[in-house]
Coordinates of C-alpha atoms in Angstrom, one line a residue:
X1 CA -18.6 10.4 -37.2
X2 CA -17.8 9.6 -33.7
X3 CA -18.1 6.8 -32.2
X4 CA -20.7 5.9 -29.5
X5 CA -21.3 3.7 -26.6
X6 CA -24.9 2.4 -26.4
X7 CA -24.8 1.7 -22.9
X8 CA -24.8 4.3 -20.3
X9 CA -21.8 4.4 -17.8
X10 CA -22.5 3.7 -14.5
X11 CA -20.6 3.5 -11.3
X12 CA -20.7 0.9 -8.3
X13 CA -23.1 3.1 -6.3
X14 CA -25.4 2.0 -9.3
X15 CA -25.2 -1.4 -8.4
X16 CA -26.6 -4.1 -5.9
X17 CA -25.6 -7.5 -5.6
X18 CA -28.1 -10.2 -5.2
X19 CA -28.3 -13.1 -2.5
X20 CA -27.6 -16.4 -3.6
X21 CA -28.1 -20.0 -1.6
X22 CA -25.7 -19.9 0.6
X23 CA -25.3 -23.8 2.4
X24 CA -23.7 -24.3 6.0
X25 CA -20.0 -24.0 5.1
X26 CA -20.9 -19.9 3.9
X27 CA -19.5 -18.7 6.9
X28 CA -16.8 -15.7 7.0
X29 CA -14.2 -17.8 8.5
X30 CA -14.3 -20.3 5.9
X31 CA -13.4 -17.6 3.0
X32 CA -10.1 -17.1 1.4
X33 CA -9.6 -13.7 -0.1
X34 CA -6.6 -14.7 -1.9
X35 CA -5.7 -13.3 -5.3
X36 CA -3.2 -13.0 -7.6
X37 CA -1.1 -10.5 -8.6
X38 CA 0.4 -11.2 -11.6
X39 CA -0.4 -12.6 -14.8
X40 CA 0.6 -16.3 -14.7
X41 CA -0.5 -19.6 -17.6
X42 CA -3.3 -21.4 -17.1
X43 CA -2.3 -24.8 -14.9
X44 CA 0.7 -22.5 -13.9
X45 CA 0.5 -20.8 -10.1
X46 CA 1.4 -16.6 -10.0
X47 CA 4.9 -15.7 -9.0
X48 CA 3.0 -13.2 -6.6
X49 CA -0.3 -13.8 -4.8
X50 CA -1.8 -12.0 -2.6
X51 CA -3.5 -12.8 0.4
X52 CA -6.1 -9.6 0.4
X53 CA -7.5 -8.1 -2.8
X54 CA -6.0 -4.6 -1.9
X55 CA -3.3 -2.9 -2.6
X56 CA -2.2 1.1 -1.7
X57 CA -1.9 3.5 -4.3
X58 CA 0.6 5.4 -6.3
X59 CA 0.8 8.2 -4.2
X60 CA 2.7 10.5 -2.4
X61 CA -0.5 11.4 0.6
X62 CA -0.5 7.4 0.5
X63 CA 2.2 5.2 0.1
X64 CA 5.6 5.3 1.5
X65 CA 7.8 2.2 3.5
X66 CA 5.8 2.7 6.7
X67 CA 2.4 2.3 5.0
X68 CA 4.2 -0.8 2.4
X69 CA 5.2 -2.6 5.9
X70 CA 1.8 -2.3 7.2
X71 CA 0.0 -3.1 4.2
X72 CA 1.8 -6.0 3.6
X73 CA 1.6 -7.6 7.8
X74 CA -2.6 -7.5 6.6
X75 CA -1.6 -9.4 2.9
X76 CA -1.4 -7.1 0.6
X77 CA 0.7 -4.5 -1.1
X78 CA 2.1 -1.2 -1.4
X79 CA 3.5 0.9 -4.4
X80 CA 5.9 3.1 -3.5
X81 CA 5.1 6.5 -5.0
X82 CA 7.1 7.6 -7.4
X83 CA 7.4 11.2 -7.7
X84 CA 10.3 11.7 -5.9
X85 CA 14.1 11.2 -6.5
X86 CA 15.1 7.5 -7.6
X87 CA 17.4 7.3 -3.8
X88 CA 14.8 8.4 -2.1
X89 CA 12.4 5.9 -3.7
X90 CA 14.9 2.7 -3.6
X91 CA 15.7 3.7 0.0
X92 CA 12.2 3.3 1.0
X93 CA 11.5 -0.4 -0.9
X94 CA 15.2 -1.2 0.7
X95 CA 13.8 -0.3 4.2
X96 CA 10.5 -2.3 3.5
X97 CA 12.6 -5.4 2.2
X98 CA 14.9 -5.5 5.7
X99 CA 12.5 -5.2 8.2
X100 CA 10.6 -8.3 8.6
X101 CA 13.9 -9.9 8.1
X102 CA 13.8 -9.1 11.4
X103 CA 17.3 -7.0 11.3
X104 CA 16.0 -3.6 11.3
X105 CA 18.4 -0.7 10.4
X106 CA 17.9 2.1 12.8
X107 CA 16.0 5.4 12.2
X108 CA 17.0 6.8 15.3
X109 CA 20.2 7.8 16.1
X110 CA 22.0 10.2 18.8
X111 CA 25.6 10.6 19.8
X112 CA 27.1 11.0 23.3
X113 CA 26.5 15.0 23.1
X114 CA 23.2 15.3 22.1
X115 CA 20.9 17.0 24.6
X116 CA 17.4 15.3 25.7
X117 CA 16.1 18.3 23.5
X118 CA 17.4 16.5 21.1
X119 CA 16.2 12.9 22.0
X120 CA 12.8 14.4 22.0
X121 CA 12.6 16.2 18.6
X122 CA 13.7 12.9 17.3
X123 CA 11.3 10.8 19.0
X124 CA 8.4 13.5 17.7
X125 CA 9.8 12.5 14.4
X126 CA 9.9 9.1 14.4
X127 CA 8.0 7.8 17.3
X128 CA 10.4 5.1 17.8
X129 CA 11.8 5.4 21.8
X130 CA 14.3 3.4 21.2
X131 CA 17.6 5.1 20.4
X132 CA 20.8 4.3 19.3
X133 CA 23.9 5.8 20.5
X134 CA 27.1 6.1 18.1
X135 CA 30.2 8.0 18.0
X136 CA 28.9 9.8 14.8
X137 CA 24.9 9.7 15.6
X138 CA 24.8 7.8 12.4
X139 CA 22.7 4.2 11.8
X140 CA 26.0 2.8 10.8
X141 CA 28.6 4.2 13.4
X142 CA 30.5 2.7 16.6
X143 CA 27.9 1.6 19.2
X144 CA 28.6 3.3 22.6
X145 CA 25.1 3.0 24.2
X146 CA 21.5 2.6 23.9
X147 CA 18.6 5.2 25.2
X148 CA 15.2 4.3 26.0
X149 CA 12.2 6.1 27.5
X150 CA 12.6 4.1 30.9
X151 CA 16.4 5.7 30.5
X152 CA 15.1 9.5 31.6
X153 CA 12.4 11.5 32.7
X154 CA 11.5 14.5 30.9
X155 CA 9.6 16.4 34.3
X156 CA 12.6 15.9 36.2
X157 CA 15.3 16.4 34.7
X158 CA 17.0 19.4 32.2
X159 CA 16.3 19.7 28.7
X160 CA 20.1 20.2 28.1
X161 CA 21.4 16.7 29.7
X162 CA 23.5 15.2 27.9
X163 CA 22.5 11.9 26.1
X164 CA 25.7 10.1 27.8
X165 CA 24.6 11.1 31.1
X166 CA 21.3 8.8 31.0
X167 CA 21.9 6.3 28.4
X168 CA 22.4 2.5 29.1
X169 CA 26.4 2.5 28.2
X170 CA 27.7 -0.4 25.7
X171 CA 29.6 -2.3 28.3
X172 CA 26.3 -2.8 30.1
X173 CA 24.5 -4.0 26.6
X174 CA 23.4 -7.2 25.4
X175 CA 24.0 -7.5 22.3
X176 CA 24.5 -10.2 19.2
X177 CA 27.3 -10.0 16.8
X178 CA 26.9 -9.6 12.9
X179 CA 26.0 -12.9 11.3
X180 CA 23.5 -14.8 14.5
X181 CA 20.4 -16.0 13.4
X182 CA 16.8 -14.5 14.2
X183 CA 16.1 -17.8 16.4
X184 CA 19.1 -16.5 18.2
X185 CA 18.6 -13.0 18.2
X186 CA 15.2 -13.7 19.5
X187 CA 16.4 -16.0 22.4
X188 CA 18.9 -13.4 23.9
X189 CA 15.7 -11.0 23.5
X190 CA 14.1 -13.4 26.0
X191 CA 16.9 -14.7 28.1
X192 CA 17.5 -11.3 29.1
X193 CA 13.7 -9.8 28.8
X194 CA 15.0 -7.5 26.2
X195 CA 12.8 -5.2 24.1
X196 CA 15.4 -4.4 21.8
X197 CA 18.8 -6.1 21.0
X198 CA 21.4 -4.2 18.7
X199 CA 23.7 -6.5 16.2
X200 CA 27.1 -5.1 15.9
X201 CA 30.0 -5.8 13.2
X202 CA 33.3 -6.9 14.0
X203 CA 34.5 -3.3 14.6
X204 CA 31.5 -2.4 16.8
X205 CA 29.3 -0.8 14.9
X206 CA 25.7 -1.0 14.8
X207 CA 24.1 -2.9 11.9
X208 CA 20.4 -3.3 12.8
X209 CA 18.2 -4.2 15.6
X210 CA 16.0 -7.0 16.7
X211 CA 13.4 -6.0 18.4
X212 CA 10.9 -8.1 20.9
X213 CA 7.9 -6.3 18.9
X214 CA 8.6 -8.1 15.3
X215 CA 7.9 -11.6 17.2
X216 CA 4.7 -10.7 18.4
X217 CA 3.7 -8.9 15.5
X218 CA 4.3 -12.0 13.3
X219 CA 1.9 -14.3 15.7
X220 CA -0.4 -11.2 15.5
X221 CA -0.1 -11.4 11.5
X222 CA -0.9 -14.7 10.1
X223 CA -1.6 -13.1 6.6
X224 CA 1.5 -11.2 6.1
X225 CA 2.7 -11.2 2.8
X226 CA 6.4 -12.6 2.3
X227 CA 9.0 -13.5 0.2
X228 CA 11.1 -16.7 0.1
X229 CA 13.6 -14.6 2.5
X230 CA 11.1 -14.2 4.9
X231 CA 11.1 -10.6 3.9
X232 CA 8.0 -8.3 2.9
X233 CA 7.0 -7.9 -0.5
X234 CA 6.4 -4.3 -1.8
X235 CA 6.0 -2.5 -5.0
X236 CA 7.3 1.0 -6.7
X237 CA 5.6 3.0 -9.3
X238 CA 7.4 3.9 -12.2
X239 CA 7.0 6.6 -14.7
X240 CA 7.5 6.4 -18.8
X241 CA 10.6 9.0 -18.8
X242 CA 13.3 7.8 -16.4
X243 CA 12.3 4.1 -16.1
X244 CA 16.1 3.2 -17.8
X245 CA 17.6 4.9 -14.3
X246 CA 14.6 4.1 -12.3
X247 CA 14.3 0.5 -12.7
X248 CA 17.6 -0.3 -11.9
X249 CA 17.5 1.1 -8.7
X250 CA 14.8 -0.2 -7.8
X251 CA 15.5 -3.8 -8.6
X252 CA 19.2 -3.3 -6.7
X253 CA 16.7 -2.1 -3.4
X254 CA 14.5 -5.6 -3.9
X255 CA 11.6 -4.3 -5.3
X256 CA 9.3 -7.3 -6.1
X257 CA 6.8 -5.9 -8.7
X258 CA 6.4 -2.3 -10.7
X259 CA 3.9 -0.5 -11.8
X260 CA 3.7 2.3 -14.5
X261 CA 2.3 4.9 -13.3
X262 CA 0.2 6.9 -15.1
X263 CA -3.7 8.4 -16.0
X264 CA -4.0 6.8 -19.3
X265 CA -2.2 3.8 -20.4
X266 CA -3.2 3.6 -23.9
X267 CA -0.3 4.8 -25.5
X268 CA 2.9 4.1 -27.0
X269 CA 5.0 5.3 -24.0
X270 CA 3.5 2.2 -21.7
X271 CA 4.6 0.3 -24.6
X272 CA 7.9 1.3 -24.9
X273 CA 8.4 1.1 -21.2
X274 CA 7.0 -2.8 -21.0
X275 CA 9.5 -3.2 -24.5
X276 CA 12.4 -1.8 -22.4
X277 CA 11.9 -3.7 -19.3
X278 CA 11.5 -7.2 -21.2
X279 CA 14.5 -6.6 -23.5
X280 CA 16.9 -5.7 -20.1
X281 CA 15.1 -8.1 -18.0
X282 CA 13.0 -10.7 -19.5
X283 CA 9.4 -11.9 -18.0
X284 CA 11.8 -11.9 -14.3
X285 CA 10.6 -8.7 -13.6
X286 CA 6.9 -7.8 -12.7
X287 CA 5.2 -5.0 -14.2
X288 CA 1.6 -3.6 -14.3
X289 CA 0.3 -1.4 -16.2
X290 CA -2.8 1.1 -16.7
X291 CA -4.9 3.0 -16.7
X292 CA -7.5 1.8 -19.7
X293 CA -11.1 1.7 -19.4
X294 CA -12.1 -0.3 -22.1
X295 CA -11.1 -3.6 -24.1
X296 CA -8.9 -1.8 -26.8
X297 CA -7.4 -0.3 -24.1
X298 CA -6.6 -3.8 -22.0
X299 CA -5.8 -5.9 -25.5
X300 CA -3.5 -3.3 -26.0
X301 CA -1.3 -3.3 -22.9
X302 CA -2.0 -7.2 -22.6
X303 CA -0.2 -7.9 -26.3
X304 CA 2.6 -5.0 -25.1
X305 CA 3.3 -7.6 -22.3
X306 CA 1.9 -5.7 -18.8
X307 CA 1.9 -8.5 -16.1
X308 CA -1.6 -7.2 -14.3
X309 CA -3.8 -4.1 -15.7
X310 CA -5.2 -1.7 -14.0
X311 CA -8.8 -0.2 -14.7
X312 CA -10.3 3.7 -14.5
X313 CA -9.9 6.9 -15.8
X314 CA -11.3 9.9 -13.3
X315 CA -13.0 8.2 -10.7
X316 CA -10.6 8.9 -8.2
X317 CA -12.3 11.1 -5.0
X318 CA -9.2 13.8 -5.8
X319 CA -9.4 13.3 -8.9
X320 CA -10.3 16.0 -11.3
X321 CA -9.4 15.0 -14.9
X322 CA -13.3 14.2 -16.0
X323 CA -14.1 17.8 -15.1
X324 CA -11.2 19.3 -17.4
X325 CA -10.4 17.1 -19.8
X326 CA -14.1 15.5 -20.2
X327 CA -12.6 11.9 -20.6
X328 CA -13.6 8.7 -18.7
X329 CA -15.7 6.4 -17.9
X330 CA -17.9 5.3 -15.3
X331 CA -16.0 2.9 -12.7
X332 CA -18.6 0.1 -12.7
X333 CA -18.8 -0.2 -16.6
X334 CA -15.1 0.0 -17.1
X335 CA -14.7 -2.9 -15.3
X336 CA -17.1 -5.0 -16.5
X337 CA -16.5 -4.4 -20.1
X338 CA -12.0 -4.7 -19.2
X339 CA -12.9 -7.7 -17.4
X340 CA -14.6 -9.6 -20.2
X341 CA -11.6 -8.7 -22.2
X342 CA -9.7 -10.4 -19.8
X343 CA -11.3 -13.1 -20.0
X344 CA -11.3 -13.6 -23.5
X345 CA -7.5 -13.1 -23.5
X346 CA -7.6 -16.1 -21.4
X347 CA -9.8 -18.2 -23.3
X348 CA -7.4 -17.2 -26.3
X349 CA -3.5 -17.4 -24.7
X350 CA -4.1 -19.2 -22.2
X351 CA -2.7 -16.9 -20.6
X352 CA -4.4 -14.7 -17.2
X353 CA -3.5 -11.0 -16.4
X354 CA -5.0 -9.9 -13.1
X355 CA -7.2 -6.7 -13.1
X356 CA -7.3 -3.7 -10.8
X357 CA -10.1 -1.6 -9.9
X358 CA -8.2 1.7 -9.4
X359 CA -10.8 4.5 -7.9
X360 CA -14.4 4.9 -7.7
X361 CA -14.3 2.9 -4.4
X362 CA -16.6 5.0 -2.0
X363 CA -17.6 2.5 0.4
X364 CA -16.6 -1.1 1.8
X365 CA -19.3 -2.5 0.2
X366 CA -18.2 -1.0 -3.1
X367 CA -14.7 -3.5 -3.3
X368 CA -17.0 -6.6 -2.9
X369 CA -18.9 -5.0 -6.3
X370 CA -15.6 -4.7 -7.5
X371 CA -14.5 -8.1 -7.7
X372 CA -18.1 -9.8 -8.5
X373 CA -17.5 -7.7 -11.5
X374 CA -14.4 -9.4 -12.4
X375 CA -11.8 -7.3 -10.5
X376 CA -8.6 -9.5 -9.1
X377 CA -7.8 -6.9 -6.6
X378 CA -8.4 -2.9 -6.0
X379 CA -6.4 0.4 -5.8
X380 CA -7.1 2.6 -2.9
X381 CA -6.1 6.1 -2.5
X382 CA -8.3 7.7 -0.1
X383 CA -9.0 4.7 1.7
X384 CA -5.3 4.2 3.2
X385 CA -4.8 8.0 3.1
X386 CA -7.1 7.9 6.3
X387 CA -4.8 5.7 8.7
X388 CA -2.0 6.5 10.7
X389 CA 0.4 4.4 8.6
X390 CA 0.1 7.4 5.9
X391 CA 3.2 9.5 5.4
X392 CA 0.8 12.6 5.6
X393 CA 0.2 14.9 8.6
X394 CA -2.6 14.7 11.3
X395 CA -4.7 17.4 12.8
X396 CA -7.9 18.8 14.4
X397 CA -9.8 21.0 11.8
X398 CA -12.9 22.7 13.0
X399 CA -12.7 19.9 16.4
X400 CA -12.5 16.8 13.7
X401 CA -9.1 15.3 13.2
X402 CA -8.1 15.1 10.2
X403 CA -5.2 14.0 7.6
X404 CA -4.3 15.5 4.0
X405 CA -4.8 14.1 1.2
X406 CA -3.6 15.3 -2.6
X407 CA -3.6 14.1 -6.0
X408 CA -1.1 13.2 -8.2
X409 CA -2.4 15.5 -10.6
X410 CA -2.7 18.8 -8.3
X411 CA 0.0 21.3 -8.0
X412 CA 1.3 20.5 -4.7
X413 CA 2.2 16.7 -5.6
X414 CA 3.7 18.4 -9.3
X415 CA 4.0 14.8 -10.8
X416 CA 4.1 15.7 -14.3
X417 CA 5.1 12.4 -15.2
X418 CA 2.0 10.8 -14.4
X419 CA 0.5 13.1 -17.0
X420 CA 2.9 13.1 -19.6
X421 CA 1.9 13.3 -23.2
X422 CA 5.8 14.3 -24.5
X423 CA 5.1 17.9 -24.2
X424 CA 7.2 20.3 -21.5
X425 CA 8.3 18.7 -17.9
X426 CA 5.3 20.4 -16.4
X427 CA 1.9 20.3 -14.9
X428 CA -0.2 22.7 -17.9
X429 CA -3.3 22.5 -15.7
X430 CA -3.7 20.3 -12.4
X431 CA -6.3 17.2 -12.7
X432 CA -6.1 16.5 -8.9
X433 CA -7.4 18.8 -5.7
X434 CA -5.4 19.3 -2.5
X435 CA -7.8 17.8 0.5
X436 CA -8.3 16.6 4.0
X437 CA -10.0 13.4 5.0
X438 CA -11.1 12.5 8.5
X439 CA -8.5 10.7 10.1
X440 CA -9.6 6.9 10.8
X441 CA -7.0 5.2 13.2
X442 CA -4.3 2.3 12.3
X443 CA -4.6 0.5 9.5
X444 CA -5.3 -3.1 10.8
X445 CA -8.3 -2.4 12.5
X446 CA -9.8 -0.6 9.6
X447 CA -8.7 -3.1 7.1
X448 CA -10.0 -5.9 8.8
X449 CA -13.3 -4.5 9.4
X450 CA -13.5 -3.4 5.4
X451 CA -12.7 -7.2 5.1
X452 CA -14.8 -8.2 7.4
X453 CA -17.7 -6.9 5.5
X454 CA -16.6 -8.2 2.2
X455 CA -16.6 -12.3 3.5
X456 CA -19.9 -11.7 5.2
X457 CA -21.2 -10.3 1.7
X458 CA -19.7 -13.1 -0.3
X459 CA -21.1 -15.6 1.6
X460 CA -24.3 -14.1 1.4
X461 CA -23.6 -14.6 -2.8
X462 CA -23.2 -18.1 -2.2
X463 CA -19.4 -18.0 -2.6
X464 CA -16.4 -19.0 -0.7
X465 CA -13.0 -17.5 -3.0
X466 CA -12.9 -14.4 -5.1
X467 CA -13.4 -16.8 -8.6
X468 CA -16.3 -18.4 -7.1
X469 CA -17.8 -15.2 -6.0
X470 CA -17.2 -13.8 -10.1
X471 CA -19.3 -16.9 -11.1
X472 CA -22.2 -17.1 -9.0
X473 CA -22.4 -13.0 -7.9
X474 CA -26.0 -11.7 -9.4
X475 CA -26.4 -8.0 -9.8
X476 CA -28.9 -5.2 -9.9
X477 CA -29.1 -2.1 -11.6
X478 CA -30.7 0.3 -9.1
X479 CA -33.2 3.4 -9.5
X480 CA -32.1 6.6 -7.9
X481 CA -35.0 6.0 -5.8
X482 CA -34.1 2.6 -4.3
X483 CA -30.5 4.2 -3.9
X484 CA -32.6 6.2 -0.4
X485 CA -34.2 3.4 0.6
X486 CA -31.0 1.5 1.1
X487 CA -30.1 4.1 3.6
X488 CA -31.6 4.9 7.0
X489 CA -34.5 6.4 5.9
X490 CA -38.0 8.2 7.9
X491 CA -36.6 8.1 11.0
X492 CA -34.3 10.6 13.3
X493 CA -31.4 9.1 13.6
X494 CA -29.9 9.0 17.4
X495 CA -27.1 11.1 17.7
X496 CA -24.1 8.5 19.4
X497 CA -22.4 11.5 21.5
X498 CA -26.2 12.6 22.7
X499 CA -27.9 8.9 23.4
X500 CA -24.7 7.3 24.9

């Protein structure tokens, strides 16, 4: 006979937290949102923490080096999808890892012959102004001049000029020489009132560039999330079927922690994986694992050695495998039950392996439920899928902007990997949708208003760090009743655009 839970499953929206005394030093400023990462022994501090509970998903509408750079200037971190080619994937965590060195390689490069038709497709594909000119119109070729926007103007002059015409030429350059230091780089920046300075090698050619902007943006950043090299840390999903190619790559690009990958993690392929990883690598490299919904599920991965675990089966806004496969569990319950587990792992070992809250996540307020209900940190897919940072495209939809956003486990993403039972190298039915969310702006602002929202809550609980918030948060089942009432309710609401 099967086996059945007594409980009903429920999800956050089920939930409400209640106040606690909160004495004058609950004030937002006074939080600390930090969290760790990775599993670490008790007296013992994590080799990673974090210094937001949030980190991008395993995606490709989501996460990709330009959302893993912004991510990590708020605190937290990105996992570099994984359904792509390995180059591809280590070329993106190798990009992350060399920009807040503050040597940036260049994405955008011209040569000499290049037309301003040309300088403006590129711009419209990268955004960056800034241009490089080399012999070759490669990143790594002989610098011969530099092109800025102040360098032309597009209403007065021909579409066919040619770059070497307008360009700033490289006997009229400041620039530093392979092997100066950022304090030095940055000085010439403002000796000279430089937005840019290129860093050549001995044979002049271009190496990277220091840019005016990465200064500012580090004042601007006081959270960002760095390595001992000054560097940003980022993560890379992995898969259970190439991982002996894949991880390799990774680690040679700098990746600083992995995750598998996948839409259920109770099975002997995450095992094997974990098994492969320690016996080339040792505990040195960081892996998570997931996803499990229950304590079998997190003993399981815990004994097979996953360094954090990560919780929910179907939750997911694109997701779609409750609806075909019928497997699951309600968001809310999963973690409560996976954190207990985790718990009593620790009270056993000794030993504590962070938990994520992958999907489920509606609203702000449903992160803060998250981690009173034991939840180290939480996965977002939708979320970041909204922000410019995103590596999907933007654009107005019946007058609303809009970006895309697609699952995993649809047809147009094709990540069979992520599904993979050891049958054929194919999707046999999608368990993700192919969407559109309303597009919400840069990341920063968003993130710290989400965040915003989660200190005030907290210090409504009584609680000033994520642990004390675990201990002293109270909660609520709610009736579908008091569910309305915690809306605007018997009243017409003003309509912004007509009352402004």
């Amino acid at each position: 006979m099967a086996y059945y839970f007594e409980e009903a499953s429920h999800t956050f929206s089920e939930y409400l937290l209640v106040p606690g005394y909160s004495d004058e030093n609950c004030i937002p400023a006074n939080v600390s949102l930090k969290t760790p990462l990775v599993k670490y022994k008790k007296g013992e501090t994590p080799k990673i923490t974090m210094n937001i509970p949030m980190v991008s998903a395993i995606m490709q509408a989501v996460s990709d080096d330009r959302m893993a750079i912004a991510l990590a200037k708020e605190g937290g971190v990105s996992f570099i999808y994984g359904s792509q080619t390995i180059e591809s994937q280590a070329a993106m965590v190798a990009r992350v890892k060399s920009y807040k060195a503050g040597f940036v390689p260049s994405d955008s490069n011209v040569c000499p012959e290049d037309t301003l038709q040309d300088v403006l497709n590129l711009l419209e594909k990268t955004g960056h102004s800034t241009m490089a000119v080399t012999e070759d119109g490669t990143a790594q070729g002989r610098l011969v001049g530099v092109l800025t926007s102040r360098d032309y103007r597009v209403s007065r002059m021909s579409l066919d000029t040619k770059v070497s015409e307008v360009m700033t030429p490289f006997e009229k350059l400041v620039y530093g020489e392979e092997g100066i230091s950022l304090s030095e780089a940055n000085d010439l920046i403002w000796e000279h009132k430089l937005n840019a300075l290129p860093i050549i090698d001995k044979n002049g050619c271009l190496t990277s560039f220091v840019f005016r902007k990465d200064y500012s943006d580090h004042k601007d950043n006081p959270n960002e999330l760095l390595d001992e090299n000054k560097s940003f840390i980022v993560g890379a999903g992995i898969n259970t079927r190439d991982y002996e190619q894949r991880v390799p790559a990774l680690l040679k690009a700098g990746v600083d922690v992995l995750c598998i990958d996948s839409s259920e993690g109770f099975s002997a392929w995450q095992a094997k994986t974990i098994a492969w990883i320690r016996e080339h690598y040792g505990d040195d490299v960081k892996v998570g694992a997931g996803n499990v919904v229950d304590r079998d599920g997190f003993r399981f991965l815990a004994e097979a050695g996953a360094d954090f675990i990560k919780v929910g089966i179907g939750g997911g806004s694109i997701c779609i495998t409750r609806e075909t496969k019928g497997i699951g569990r309600g968001q809310a319950t999963a973690t409560i039950e996976v954190a207990k587990a985790r718990d009593e792992y620790f009270e056993e070992t000794g030993i504590y392996i962070p938990i994520c809250s992958d999907g489920g996540i509606v609203y702000d307020y449903h992160i803060t439920l998250a981690l009173a209900m034991g939840s180290d940190f939480v996965m977002l897919g939708r979320y970041f899928s909204r922000f410019d940072e995103s590596p999907t495209n933007k654009f107005m939809l019946n007058g609303t902007y809009v970006k895309e956003y697609w699952g995993e486990g649809s047809n147009r993403a094709r990540n069979w990997q992520r599904y993979d039972l050891g049958g054929a190298t194919k999707l046999s039915f999608e368990e993700g949708v192919d969407s559109y969310v309303p597009y919400a702006g840069p990341l920063k602002d968003n993130v710290n208003l989400t965040l915003s929202k989660v200190r005030s809550t907290m210090c409504n609980c009584g609680a000033l760090t994520i642990p004390e918030l675990q201990q002293k948060a109270r909660l609520t089942l709610v009736s579908a009743t008091s569910i309305v009432e915690g809306g605007a309710h018997d009243v017409i609401v003003k309509d912004k655009e007509t009352f402004k």
